[in-house]
Backbone as JSON Lines, residues from 0, in Angstrom:
{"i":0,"aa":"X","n":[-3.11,14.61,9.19],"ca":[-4.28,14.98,8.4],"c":[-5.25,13.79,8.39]}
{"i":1,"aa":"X","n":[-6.7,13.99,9.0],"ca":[-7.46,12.85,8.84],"c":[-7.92,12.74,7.69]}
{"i":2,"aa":"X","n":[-7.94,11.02,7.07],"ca":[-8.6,11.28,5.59],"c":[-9.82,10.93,6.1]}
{"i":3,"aa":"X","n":[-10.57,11.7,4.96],"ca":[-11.88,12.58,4.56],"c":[-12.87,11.35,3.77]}
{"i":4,"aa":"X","n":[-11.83,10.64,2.74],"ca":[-13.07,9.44,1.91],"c":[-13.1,8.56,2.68]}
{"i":5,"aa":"X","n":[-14.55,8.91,2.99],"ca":[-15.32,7.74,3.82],"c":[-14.92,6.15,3.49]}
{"i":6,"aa":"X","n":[-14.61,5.77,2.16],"ca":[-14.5,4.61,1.63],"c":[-12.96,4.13,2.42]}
{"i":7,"aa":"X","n":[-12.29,4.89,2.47],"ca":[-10.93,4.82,2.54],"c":[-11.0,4.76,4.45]}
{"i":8,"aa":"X","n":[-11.35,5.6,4.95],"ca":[-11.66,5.95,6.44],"c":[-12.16,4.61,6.94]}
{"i":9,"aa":"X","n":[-12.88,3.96,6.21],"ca":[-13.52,2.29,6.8],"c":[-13.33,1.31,6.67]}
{"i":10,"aa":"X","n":[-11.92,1.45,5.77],"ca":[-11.15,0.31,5.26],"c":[-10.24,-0.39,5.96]}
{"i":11,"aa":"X","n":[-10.04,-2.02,6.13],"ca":[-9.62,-2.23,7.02],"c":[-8.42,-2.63,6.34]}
{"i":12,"aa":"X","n":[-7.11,-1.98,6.14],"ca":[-5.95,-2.16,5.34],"c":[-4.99,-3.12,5.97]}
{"i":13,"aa":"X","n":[-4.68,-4.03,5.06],"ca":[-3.81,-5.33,5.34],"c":[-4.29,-6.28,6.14]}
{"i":14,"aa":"X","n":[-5.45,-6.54,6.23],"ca":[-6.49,-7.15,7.03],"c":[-5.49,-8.93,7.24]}
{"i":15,"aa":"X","n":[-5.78,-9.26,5.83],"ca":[-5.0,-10.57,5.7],"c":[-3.82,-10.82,6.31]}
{"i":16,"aa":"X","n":[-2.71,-9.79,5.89],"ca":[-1.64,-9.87,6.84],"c":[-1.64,-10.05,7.89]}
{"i":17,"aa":"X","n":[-2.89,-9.38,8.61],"ca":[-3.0,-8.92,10.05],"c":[-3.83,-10.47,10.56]}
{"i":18,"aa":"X","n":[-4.57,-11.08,9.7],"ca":[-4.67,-12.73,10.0],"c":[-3.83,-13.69,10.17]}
{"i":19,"aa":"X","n":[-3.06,-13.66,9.65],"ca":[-1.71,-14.81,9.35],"c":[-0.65,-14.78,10.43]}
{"i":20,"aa":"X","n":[-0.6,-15.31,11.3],"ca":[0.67,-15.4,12.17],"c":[2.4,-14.97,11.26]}
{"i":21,"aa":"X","n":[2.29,-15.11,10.28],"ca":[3.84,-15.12,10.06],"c":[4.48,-13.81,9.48]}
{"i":22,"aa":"X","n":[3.05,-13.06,9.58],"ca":[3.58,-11.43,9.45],"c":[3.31,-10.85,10.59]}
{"i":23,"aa":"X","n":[4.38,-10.33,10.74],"ca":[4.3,-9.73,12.46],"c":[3.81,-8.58,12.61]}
{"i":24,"aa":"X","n":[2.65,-8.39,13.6],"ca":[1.99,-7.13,13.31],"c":[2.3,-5.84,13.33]}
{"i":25,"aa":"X","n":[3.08,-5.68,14.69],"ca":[3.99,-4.27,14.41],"c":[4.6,-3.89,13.05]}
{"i":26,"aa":"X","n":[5.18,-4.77,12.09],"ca":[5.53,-4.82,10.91],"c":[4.24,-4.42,9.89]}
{"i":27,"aa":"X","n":[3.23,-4.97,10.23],"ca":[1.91,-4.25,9.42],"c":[1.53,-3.43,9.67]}
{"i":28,"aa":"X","n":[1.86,-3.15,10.89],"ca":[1.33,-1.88,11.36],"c":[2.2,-0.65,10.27]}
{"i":29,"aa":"X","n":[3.12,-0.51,10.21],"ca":[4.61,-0.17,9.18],"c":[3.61,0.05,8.2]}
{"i":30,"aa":"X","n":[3.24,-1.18,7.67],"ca":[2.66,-1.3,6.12],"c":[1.61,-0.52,6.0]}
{"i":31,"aa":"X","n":[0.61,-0.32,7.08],"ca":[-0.95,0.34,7.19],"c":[-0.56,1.7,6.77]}
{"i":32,"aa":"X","n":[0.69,2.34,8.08],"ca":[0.89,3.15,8.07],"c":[0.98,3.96,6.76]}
{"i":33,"aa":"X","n":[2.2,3.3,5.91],"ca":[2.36,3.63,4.3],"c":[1.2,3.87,3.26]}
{"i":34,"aa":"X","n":[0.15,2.95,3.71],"ca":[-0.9,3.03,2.63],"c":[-1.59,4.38,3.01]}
{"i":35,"aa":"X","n":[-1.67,4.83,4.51],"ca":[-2.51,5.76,4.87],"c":[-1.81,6.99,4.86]}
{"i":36,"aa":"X","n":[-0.4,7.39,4.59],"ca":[0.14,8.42,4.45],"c":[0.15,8.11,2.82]}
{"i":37,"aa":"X","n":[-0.16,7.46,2.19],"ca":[-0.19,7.39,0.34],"c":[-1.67,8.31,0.19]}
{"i":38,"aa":"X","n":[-2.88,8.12,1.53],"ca":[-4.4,8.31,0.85],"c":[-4.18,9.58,1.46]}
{"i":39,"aa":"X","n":[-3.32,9.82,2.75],"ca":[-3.65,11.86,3.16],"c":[-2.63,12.46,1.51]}
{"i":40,"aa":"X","n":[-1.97,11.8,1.0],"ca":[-1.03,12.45,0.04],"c":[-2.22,12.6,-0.89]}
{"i":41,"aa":"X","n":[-2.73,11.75,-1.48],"ca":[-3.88,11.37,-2.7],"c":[-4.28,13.21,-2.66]}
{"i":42,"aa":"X","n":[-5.07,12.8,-0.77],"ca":[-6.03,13.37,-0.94],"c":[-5.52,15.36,-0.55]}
{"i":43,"aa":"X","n":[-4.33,15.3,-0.27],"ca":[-3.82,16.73,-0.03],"c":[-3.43,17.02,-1.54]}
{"i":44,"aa":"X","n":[-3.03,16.41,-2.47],"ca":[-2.51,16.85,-3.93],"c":[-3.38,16.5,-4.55]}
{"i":45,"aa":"X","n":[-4.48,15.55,-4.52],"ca":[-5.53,15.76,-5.63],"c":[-4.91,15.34,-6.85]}
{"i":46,"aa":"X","n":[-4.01,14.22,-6.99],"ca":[-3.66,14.06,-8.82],"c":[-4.61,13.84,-9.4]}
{"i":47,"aa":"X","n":[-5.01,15.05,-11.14],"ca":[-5.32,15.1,-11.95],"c":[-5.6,13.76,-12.89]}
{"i":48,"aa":"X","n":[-4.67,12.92,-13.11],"ca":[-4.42,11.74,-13.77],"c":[-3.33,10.8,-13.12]}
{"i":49,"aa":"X","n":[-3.81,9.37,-13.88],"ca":[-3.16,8.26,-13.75],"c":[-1.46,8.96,-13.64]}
{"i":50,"aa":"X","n":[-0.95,9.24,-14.24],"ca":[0.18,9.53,-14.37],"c":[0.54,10.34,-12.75]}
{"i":51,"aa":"X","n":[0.26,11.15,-12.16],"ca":[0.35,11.99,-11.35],"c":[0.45,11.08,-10.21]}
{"i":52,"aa":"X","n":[-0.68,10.19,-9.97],"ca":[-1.48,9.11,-9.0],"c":[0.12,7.78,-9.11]}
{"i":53,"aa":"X","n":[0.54,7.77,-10.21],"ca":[1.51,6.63,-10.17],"c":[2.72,7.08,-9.36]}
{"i":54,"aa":"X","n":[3.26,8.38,-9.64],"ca":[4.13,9.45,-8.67],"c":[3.92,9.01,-7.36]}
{"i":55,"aa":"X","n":[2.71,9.26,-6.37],"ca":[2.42,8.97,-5.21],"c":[2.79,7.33,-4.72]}
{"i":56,"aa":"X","n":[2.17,6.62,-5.69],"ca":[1.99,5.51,-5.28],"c":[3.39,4.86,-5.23]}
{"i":57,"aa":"X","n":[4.71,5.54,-6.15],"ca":[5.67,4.8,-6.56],"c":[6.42,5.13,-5.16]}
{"i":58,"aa":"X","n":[6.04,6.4,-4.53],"ca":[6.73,7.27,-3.63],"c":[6.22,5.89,-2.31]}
{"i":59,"aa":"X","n":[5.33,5.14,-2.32],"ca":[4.5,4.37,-0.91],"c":[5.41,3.21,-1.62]}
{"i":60,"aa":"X","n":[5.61,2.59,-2.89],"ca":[6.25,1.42,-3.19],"c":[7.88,1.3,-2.69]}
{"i":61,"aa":"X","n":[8.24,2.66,-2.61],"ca":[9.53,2.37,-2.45],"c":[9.68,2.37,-0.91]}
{"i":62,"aa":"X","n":[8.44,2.82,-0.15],"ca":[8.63,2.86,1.44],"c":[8.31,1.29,1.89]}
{"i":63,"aa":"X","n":[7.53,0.71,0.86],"ca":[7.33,-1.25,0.93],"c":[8.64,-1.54,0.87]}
{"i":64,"aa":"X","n":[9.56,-1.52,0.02],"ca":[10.76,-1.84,-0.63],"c":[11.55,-1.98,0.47]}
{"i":65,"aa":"X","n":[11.74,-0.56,1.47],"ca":[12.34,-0.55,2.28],"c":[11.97,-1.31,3.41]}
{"i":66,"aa":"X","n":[10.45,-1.41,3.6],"ca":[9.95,-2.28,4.91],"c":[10.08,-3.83,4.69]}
{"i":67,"aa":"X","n":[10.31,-4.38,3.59],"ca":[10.57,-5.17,3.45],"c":[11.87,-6.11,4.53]}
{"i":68,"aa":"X","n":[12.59,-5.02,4.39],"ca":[13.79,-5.51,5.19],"c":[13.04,-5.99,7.17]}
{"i":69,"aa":"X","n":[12.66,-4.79,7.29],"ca":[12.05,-4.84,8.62],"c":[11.46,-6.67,8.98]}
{"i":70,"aa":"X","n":[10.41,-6.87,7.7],"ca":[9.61,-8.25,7.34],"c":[10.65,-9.37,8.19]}
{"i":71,"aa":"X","n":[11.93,-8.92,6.76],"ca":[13.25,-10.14,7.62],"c":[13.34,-10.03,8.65]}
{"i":72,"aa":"X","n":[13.83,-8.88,9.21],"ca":[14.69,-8.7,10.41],"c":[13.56,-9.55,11.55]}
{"i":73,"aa":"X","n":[12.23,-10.03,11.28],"ca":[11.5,-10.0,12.19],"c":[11.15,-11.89,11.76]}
{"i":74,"aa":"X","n":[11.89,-12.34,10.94],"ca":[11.59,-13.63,10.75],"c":[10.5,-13.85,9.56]}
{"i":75,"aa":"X","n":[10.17,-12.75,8.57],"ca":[9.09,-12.65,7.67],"c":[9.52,-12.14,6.3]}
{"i":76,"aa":"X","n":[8.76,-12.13,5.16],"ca":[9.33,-11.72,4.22],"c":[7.63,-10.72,3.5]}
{"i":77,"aa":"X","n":[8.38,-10.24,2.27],"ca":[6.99,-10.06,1.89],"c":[6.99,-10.92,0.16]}
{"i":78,"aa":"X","n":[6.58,-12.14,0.91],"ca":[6.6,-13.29,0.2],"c":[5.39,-13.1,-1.19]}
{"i":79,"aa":"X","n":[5.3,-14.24,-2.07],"ca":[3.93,-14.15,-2.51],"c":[2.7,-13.57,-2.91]}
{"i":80,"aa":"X","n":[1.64,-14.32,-1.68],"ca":[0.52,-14.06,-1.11],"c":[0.45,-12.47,-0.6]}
{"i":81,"aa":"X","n":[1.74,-12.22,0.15],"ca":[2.01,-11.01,0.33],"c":[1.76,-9.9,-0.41]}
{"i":82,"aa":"X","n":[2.27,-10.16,-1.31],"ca":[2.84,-9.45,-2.55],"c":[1.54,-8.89,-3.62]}
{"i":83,"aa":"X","n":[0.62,-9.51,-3.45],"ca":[-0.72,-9.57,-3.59],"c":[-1.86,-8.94,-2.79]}
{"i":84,"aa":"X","n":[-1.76,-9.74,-1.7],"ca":[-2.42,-8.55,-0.6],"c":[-1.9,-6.8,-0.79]}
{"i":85,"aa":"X","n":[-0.77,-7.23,-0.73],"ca":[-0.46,-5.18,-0.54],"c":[-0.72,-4.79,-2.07]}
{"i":86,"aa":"X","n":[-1.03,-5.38,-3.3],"ca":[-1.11,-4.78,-4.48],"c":[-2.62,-4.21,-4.43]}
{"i":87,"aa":"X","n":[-3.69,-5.5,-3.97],"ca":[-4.8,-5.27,-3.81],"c":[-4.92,-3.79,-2.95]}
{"i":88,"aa":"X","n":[-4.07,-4.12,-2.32],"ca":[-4.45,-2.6,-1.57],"c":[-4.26,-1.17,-1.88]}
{"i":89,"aa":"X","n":[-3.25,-1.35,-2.94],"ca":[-3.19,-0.24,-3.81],"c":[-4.21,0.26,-4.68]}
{"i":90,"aa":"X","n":[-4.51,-1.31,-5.27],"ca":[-5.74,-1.19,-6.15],"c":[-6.84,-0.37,-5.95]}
{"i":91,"aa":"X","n":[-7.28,-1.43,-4.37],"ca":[-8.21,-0.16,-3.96],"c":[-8.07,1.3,-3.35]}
{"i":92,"aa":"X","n":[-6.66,1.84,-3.02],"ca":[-6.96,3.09,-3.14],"c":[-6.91,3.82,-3.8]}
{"i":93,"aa":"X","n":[-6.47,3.36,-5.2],"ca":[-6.52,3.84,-6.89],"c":[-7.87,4.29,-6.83]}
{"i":94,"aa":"X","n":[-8.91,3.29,-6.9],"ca":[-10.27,2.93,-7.02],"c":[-10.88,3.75,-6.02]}
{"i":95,"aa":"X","n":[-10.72,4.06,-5.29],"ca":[-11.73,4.58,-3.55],"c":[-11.52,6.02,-4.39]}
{"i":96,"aa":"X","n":[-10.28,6.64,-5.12],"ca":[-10.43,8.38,-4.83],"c":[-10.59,7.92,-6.84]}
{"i":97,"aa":"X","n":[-11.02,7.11,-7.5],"ca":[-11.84,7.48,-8.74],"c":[-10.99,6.99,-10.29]}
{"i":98,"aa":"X","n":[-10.04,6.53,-9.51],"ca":[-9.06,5.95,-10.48],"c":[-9.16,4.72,-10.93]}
{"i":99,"aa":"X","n":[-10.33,4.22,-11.24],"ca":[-10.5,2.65,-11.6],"c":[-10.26,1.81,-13.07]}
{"i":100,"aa":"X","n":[-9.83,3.09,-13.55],"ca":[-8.51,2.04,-14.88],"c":[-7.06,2.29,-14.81]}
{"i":101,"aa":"X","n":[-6.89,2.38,-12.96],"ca":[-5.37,2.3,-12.89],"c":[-4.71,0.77,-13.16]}
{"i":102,"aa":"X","n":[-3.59,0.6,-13.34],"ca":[-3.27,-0.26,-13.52],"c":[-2.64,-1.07,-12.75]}
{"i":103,"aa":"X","n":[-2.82,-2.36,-12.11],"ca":[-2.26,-2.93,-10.7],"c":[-0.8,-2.83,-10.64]}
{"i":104,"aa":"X","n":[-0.16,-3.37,-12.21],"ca":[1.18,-3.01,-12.47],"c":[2.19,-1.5,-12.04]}
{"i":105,"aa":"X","n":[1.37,-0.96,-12.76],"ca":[1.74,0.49,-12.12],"c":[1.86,0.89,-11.15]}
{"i":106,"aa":"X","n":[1.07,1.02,-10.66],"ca":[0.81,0.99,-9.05],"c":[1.64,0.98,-8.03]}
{"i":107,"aa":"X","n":[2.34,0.14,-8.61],"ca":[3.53,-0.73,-7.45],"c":[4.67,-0.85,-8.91]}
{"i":108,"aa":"X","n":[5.08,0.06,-9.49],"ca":[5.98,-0.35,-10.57],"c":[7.7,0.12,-9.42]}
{"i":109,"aa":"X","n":[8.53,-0.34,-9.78],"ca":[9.65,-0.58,-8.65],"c":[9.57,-0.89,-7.63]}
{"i":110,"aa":"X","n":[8.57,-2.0,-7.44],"ca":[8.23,-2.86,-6.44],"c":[9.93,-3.96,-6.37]}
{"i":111,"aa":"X","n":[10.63,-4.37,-5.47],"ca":[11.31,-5.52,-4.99],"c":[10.9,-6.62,-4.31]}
{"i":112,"aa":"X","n":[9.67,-6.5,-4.3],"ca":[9.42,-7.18,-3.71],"c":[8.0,-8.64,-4.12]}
């Protein structure tokens, strides 16, 4: 399903990661992937509210959780800085489909990482 919000469609997701030598890109590629099957979900179910929107997002946190491992297996972690970058990125796709008093916490709540 191609997504449709333009905002989201021109976004260049995990950009930073994708700067840094010590995250390996095929591995971001992993990560892109997740955020962009989180925005066709957004945008095929349409959640009503924050609450609904945290469902989705928890459903993309636990697919981080798991890629995480991949990170190792490849000599990387999702360290930090990391850890930050991919929140931001949640943030903004909270924000891109209208959700801008989501909460960064939330977002990523059963995060391991």
């Amino acid at each position: 399903m191609p997504i449709t919000n333009l905002q989201v469609a021109g976004h260049a997701f995990l950009r930073s990661m994708y700067d840094d030598s010590y995250f390996p890109g095929h591995v971001v590629d992993q990560g892109k992937a997740i955020l962009l099957r989180l925005c066709e979900r957004v945008e095929a179910e349409r959640p009503s509210d924050l609450e609904s929107l945290y469902v989705l997002t928890q459903a993309a946190t636990e697919e981080f959780n798991l890629l995480d491992r991949e990170f190792v297996a490849a000599g990387s972690e999702i360290e930090t800085v990391a850890r930050e970058w991919i929140c931001e990125e949640f943030c903004f796709v909270g924000s891109a489909y209208g959700f801008t008093d989501a909460d960064a916490e939330e977002l990523t709540a059963g995060r391991d990482w």
